[in-house]
mmCIF file of N, CA and C in Angstrom:
data_model
loop_
_atom_site.group_PDB
_atom_site.id
_atom_site.type_symbol
_atom_site.label_atom_id
_atom_site.label_comp_id
_atom_site.label_asym_id
_atom_site.label_seq_id
_atom_site.Cartn_x
_atom_site.Cartn_y
_atom_site.Cartn_z
ATOM 1 N N UNK A 657 0.840 -1.178 0.000
ATOM 2 C CA UNK A 657 0.000 0.000 0.000
ATOM 3 C C UNK A 657 0.889 1.247 0.000
ATOM 4 N N UNK A 658 0.641 2.141 -0.893
ATOM 5 C CA UNK A 658 1.427 3.363 -1.017
ATOM 6 C C UNK A 658 0.800 4.449 -0.138
ATOM 7 N N UNK A 659 1.631 5.059 0.700
ATOM 8 C CA UNK A 659 1.143 6.144 1.537
ATOM 9 C C UNK A 659 1.113 7.434 0.723
ATOM 10 N N UNK A 660 0.114 8.279 0.987
ATOM 11 C CA UNK A 660 0.080 9.562 0.273
ATOM 12 C C UNK A 660 1.266 10.433 0.679
ATOM 13 N N UNK A 661 1.703 11.240 -0.255
ATOM 14 C CA UNK A 661 2.814 12.152 0.019
ATOM 15 C C UNK A 661 2.352 13.293 0.920
ATOM 16 N N UNK A 662 3.251 13.808 1.741
ATOM 17 C CA UNK A 662 2.923 15.026 2.492
ATOM 18 C C UNK A 662 2.585 16.147 1.504
ATOM 19 N N UNK A 663 1.739 17.114 1.919
ATOM 20 C CA UNK A 663 1.293 18.166 0.993
ATOM 21 C C UNK A 663 2.414 18.877 0.244
ATOM 22 N N UNK A 664 3.485 19.196 0.933
ATOM 23 C CA UNK A 664 4.571 19.954 0.282
ATOM 24 C C UNK A 664 5.257 19.106 -0.792
ATOM 25 N N UNK A 665 5.449 17.810 -0.526
ATOM 26 C CA UNK A 665 6.062 16.939 -1.532
ATOM 27 C C UNK A 665 5.105 16.684 -2.691
ATOM 28 N N UNK A 666 3.817 16.607 -2.410
ATOM 29 C CA UNK A 666 2.837 16.435 -3.483
ATOM 30 C C UNK A 666 2.868 17.636 -4.419
ATOM 31 N N UNK A 667 3.009 18.822 -3.851
ATOM 32 C CA UNK A 667 3.107 20.041 -4.655
ATOM 33 C C UNK A 667 4.341 19.993 -5.551
ATOM 34 N N UNK A 668 5.488 19.612 -4.988
ATOM 35 C CA UNK A 668 6.733 19.531 -5.763
ATOM 36 C C UNK A 668 6.583 18.504 -6.880
ATOM 37 N N UNK A 669 6.000 17.372 -6.564
ATOM 38 C CA UNK A 669 5.816 16.301 -7.548
ATOM 39 C C UNK A 669 4.867 16.734 -8.670
ATOM 40 N N UNK A 670 3.748 17.341 -8.316
ATOM 41 C CA UNK A 670 2.756 17.759 -9.309
ATOM 42 C C UNK A 670 3.277 18.872 -10.211
ATOM 43 N N UNK A 671 4.065 19.779 -9.648
ATOM 44 C CA UNK A 671 4.553 20.918 -10.428
ATOM 45 C C UNK A 671 5.520 20.480 -11.520
ATOM 46 N N UNK A 672 6.368 19.534 -11.256
ATOM 47 C CA UNK A 672 7.331 18.992 -12.210
ATOM 48 C C UNK A 672 8.203 20.064 -12.871
ATOM 49 N N UNK A 673 8.454 21.153 -12.173
ATOM 50 C CA UNK A 673 9.309 22.200 -12.731
ATOM 51 C C UNK A 673 10.512 22.485 -11.853
ATOM 52 N N UNK A 674 10.590 21.839 -10.712
ATOM 53 C CA UNK A 674 11.666 22.121 -9.770
ATOM 54 C C UNK A 674 12.871 21.241 -10.057
ATOM 55 N N UNK A 675 14.040 21.828 -9.913
ATOM 56 C CA UNK A 675 15.280 21.080 -9.988
ATOM 57 C C UNK A 675 15.486 20.476 -8.597
ATOM 58 N N UNK A 676 15.230 19.174 -8.475
ATOM 59 C CA UNK A 676 15.250 18.528 -7.165
ATOM 60 C C UNK A 676 16.627 18.556 -6.518
ATOM 61 N N UNK A 677 17.671 18.479 -7.313
ATOM 62 C CA UNK A 677 19.012 18.516 -6.721
ATOM 63 C C UNK A 677 19.297 19.893 -6.116
ATOM 64 N N UNK A 678 18.788 20.952 -6.731
ATOM 65 C CA UNK A 678 18.975 22.284 -6.155
ATOM 66 C C UNK A 678 18.129 22.459 -4.892
ATOM 67 N N UNK A 679 16.931 21.875 -4.892
ATOM 68 C CA UNK A 679 16.122 21.919 -3.676
ATOM 69 C C UNK A 679 16.831 21.191 -2.533
ATOM 70 N N UNK A 680 17.409 20.029 -2.839
ATOM 71 C CA UNK A 680 18.196 19.303 -1.838
ATOM 72 C C UNK A 680 19.302 20.208 -1.293
ATOM 73 N N UNK A 681 19.992 20.873 -2.200
ATOM 74 C CA UNK A 681 21.110 21.744 -1.818
ATOM 75 C C UNK A 681 20.643 22.891 -0.919
ATOM 76 N N UNK A 682 19.594 23.610 -1.336
ATOM 77 C CA UNK A 682 19.130 24.764 -0.573
ATOM 78 C C UNK A 682 18.538 24.379 0.776
ATOM 79 N N UNK A 683 18.037 23.167 0.880
ATOM 80 C CA UNK A 683 17.489 22.692 2.153
ATOM 81 C C UNK A 683 18.540 21.975 2.997
ATOM 82 N N UNK A 684 19.748 21.837 2.453
ATOM 83 C CA UNK A 684 20.855 21.136 3.133
ATOM 84 C C UNK A 684 20.514 19.667 3.390
ATOM 85 N N UNK A 685 19.871 19.034 2.406
ATOM 86 C CA UNK A 685 19.544 17.614 2.492
ATOM 87 C C UNK A 685 20.639 16.812 1.796
ATOM 88 N N UNK A 686 20.750 15.542 2.125
ATOM 89 C CA UNK A 686 21.657 14.685 1.355
ATOM 90 C C UNK A 686 21.219 14.648 -0.113
ATOM 91 N N UNK A 687 22.164 14.471 -1.002
ATOM 92 C CA UNK A 687 21.857 14.449 -2.438
ATOM 93 C C UNK A 687 20.815 13.365 -2.739
ATOM 94 N N UNK A 688 19.742 13.734 -3.427
ATOM 95 C CA UNK A 688 18.711 12.791 -3.842
ATOM 96 C C UNK A 688 17.628 12.524 -2.812
ATOM 97 N N UNK A 689 17.640 13.225 -1.690
ATOM 98 C CA UNK A 689 16.673 12.966 -0.617
ATOM 99 C C UNK A 689 15.228 13.241 -1.064
ATOM 100 N N UNK A 690 15.005 14.348 -1.750
ATOM 101 C CA UNK A 690 13.645 14.689 -2.174
ATOM 102 C C UNK A 690 13.166 13.711 -3.232
ATOM 103 N N UNK A 691 14.025 13.363 -4.145
ATOM 104 C CA UNK A 691 13.665 12.405 -5.194
ATOM 105 C C UNK A 691 13.274 11.050 -4.588
ATOM 106 N N UNK A 692 14.060 10.573 -3.630
ATOM 107 C CA UNK A 692 13.752 9.295 -2.976
ATOM 108 C C UNK A 692 12.433 9.374 -2.218
ATOM 109 N N UNK A 693 12.164 10.520 -1.598
ATOM 110 C CA UNK A 693 10.913 10.687 -0.851
ATOM 111 C C UNK A 693 9.709 10.677 -1.788
ATOM 112 N N UNK A 694 9.836 11.334 -2.933
ATOM 113 C CA UNK A 694 8.727 11.364 -3.896
ATOM 114 C C UNK A 694 8.464 9.971 -4.451
ATOM 115 N N UNK A 695 9.529 9.217 -4.681
ATOM 116 C CA UNK A 695 9.379 7.861 -5.217
ATOM 117 C C UNK A 695 8.945 6.852 -4.154
ATOM 118 N N UNK A 696 8.923 7.268 -2.899
ATOM 119 C CA UNK A 696 8.477 6.397 -1.827
ATOM 120 C C UNK A 696 9.552 5.494 -1.264
ATOM 121 N N UNK A 697 10.794 5.722 -1.623
ATOM 122 C CA UNK A 697 11.887 4.875 -1.133
ATOM 123 C C UNK A 697 12.252 5.185 0.308
ATOM 124 N N UNK A 698 12.407 6.467 0.617
ATOM 125 C CA UNK A 698 12.782 6.872 1.971
ATOM 126 C C UNK A 698 12.104 8.209 2.274
ATOM 127 N N UNK A 699 11.138 8.212 3.190
ATOM 128 C CA UNK A 699 10.427 9.460 3.481
ATOM 129 C C UNK A 699 11.323 10.483 4.161
ATOM 130 N N UNK A 700 10.964 11.733 3.987
ATOM 131 C CA UNK A 700 11.685 12.801 4.679
ATOM 132 C C UNK A 700 11.252 12.817 6.134
ATOM 133 N N UNK A 701 12.165 13.207 6.998
ATOM 134 C CA UNK A 701 11.832 13.346 8.414
ATOM 135 C C UNK A 701 10.951 14.585 8.586
ATOM 136 N N UNK A 702 10.331 14.693 9.751
ATOM 137 C CA UNK A 702 9.518 15.880 10.024
ATOM 138 C C UNK A 702 10.358 17.148 9.954
ATOM 139 N N UNK A 703 11.575 17.068 10.434
ATOM 140 C CA UNK A 703 12.471 18.239 10.398
ATOM 141 C C UNK A 703 12.789 18.632 8.951
ATOM 142 N N UNK A 704 13.014 17.640 8.093
ATOM 143 C CA UNK A 704 13.291 17.926 6.691
ATOM 144 C C UNK A 704 12.069 18.523 6.003
ATOM 145 N N UNK A 705 10.881 18.015 6.310
ATOM 146 C CA UNK A 705 9.662 18.586 5.728
ATOM 147 C C UNK A 705 9.490 20.034 6.172
ATOM 148 N N UNK A 706 9.829 20.293 7.419
ATOM 149 C CA UNK A 706 9.727 21.658 7.934
ATOM 150 C C UNK A 706 10.702 22.582 7.209
ATOM 151 N N UNK A 707 11.930 22.131 6.999
ATOM 152 C CA UNK A 707 12.916 22.934 6.265
ATOM 153 C C UNK A 707 12.434 23.225 4.850
ATOM 154 N N UNK A 708 11.901 22.204 4.183
ATOM 155 C CA UNK A 708 11.411 22.378 2.815
ATOM 156 C C UNK A 708 10.273 23.397 2.782
ATOM 157 N N UNK A 709 9.358 23.305 3.725
ATOM 158 C CA UNK A 709 8.244 24.258 3.792
ATOM 159 C C UNK A 709 8.758 25.673 4.033
ATOM 160 N N UNK A 710 9.760 25.833 4.886
ATOM 161 C CA UNK A 710 10.304 27.161 5.150
ATOM 162 C C UNK A 710 10.999 27.739 3.922
ATOM 163 N N UNK A 711 11.665 26.914 3.132
ATOM 164 C CA UNK A 711 12.288 27.400 1.904
ATOM 165 C C UNK A 711 11.223 27.953 0.963
ATOM 166 N N UNK A 712 10.113 27.237 0.819
ATOM 167 C CA UNK A 712 9.034 27.718 -0.044
ATOM 168 C C UNK A 712 8.363 28.948 0.546
ATOM 169 N N UNK A 713 8.250 28.995 1.854
ATOM 170 C CA UNK A 713 7.628 30.161 2.500
ATOM 171 C C UNK A 713 8.489 31.405 2.289
ATOM 172 N N UNK A 714 9.789 31.277 2.490
ATOM 173 C CA UNK A 714 10.683 32.422 2.340
ATOM 174 C C UNK A 714 10.768 32.932 0.912
ATOM 175 N N UNK A 715 10.741 32.021 -0.048
ATOM 176 C CA UNK A 715 10.874 32.427 -1.440
ATOM 177 C C UNK A 715 9.533 32.786 -2.078
ATOM 178 N N UNK A 716 8.448 32.546 -1.362
ATOM 179 C CA UNK A 716 7.086 32.832 -1.861
ATOM 180 C C UNK A 716 6.769 32.055 -3.145
ATOM 181 N N UNK A 717 7.340 30.868 -3.255
ATOM 182 C CA UNK A 717 7.079 30.011 -4.419
ATOM 183 C C UNK A 717 5.898 29.113 -4.096
ATOM 184 N N UNK A 718 4.991 29.030 -5.039
ATOM 185 C CA UNK A 718 3.867 28.113 -4.891
ATOM 186 C C UNK A 718 2.760 28.676 -4.029
ATOM 187 N N UNK A 719 1.662 27.929 -3.967
ATOM 188 C CA UNK A 719 0.519 28.374 -3.162
ATOM 189 C C UNK A 719 0.865 28.292 -1.668
ATOM 190 N N UNK A 720 0.744 29.386 -1.004
ATOM 191 C CA UNK A 720 1.122 29.441 0.409
ATOM 192 C C UNK A 720 0.221 28.582 1.289
ATOM 193 N N UNK A 721 -1.002 28.290 0.854
ATOM 194 C CA UNK A 721 -1.882 27.446 1.662
ATOM 195 C C UNK A 721 -1.331 26.025 1.777
ATOM 196 N N UNK A 722 -0.621 25.557 0.755
ATOM 197 C CA UNK A 722 -0.012 24.222 0.818
ATOM 198 C C UNK A 722 1.072 24.205 1.888
ATOM 199 N N UNK A 723 1.850 25.261 1.938
ATOM 200 C CA UNK A 723 2.931 25.359 2.910
ATOM 201 C C UNK A 723 2.364 25.440 4.320
ATOM 202 N N UNK A 724 1.343 26.254 4.495
ATOM 203 C CA UNK A 724 0.725 26.385 5.818
ATOM 204 C C UNK A 724 0.101 25.058 6.255
ATOM 205 N N UNK A 725 -0.516 24.345 5.321
ATOM 206 C CA UNK A 725 -1.111 23.045 5.638
ATOM 207 C C UNK A 725 -0.033 22.071 6.112
ATOM 208 N N UNK A 726 1.116 22.066 5.432
ATOM 209 C CA UNK A 726 2.217 21.182 5.819
ATOM 210 C C UNK A 726 2.728 21.531 7.214
ATOM 211 N N UNK A 727 2.911 22.802 7.480
ATOM 212 C CA UNK A 727 3.410 23.220 8.783
ATOM 213 C C UNK A 727 2.410 22.899 9.897
ATOM 214 N N UNK A 728 1.120 23.013 9.615
ATOM 215 C CA UNK A 728 0.095 22.667 10.611
ATOM 216 C C UNK A 728 0.118 21.170 10.908
ATOM 217 N N UNK A 729 0.297 20.350 9.876
ATOM 218 C CA UNK A 729 0.377 18.906 10.089
ATOM 219 C C UNK A 729 1.580 18.562 10.962
ATOM 220 N N UNK A 730 2.691 19.223 10.726
ATOM 221 C CA UNK A 730 3.887 18.968 11.521
ATOM 222 C C UNK A 730 3.711 19.403 12.970
ATOM 223 N N UNK A 731 3.014 20.509 13.188
ATOM 224 C CA UNK A 731 2.776 20.964 14.541
ATOM 225 C C UNK A 731 1.878 19.993 15.306
ATOM 226 N N UNK A 732 0.930 19.373 14.639
ATOM 227 C CA UNK A 732 0.042 18.408 15.286
ATOM 228 C C UNK A 732 0.812 17.182 15.747
ATOM 229 N N UNK A 733 1.866 16.816 15.027
ATOM 230 C CA UNK A 733 2.662 15.644 15.386
ATOM 231 C C UNK A 733 3.525 15.871 16.612
ATOM 232 N N UNK A 734 3.860 17.130 16.883
ATOM 233 C CA UNK A 734 4.771 17.426 18.008
ATOM 234 C C UNK A 734 4.092 17.280 19.334
#
C-alpha cells in the first residue's frame, strides 16, 4: 500500500518544474533525498519537511496554503 505524500512533496511532484538537486542543496539535504521521498523509497523526516516548507515560504514560491497546511500537520505531530 502506497502512503500519500505530504502536501509539500505532493506540490513539488505535481509541479514537475523544480530542480530537485537544487532543492536538496538549498534545504541542506543529502543528495537525492527529495527524489527518494517522492518515489516512496525513503520518506523525509519531520524536520526535513519543515525545512522544505520554510524554503518555499521564504521564497514565496507556490501556493502558500499548501505550505501552511504542511506546517500545521507537523505541529500536530509534536
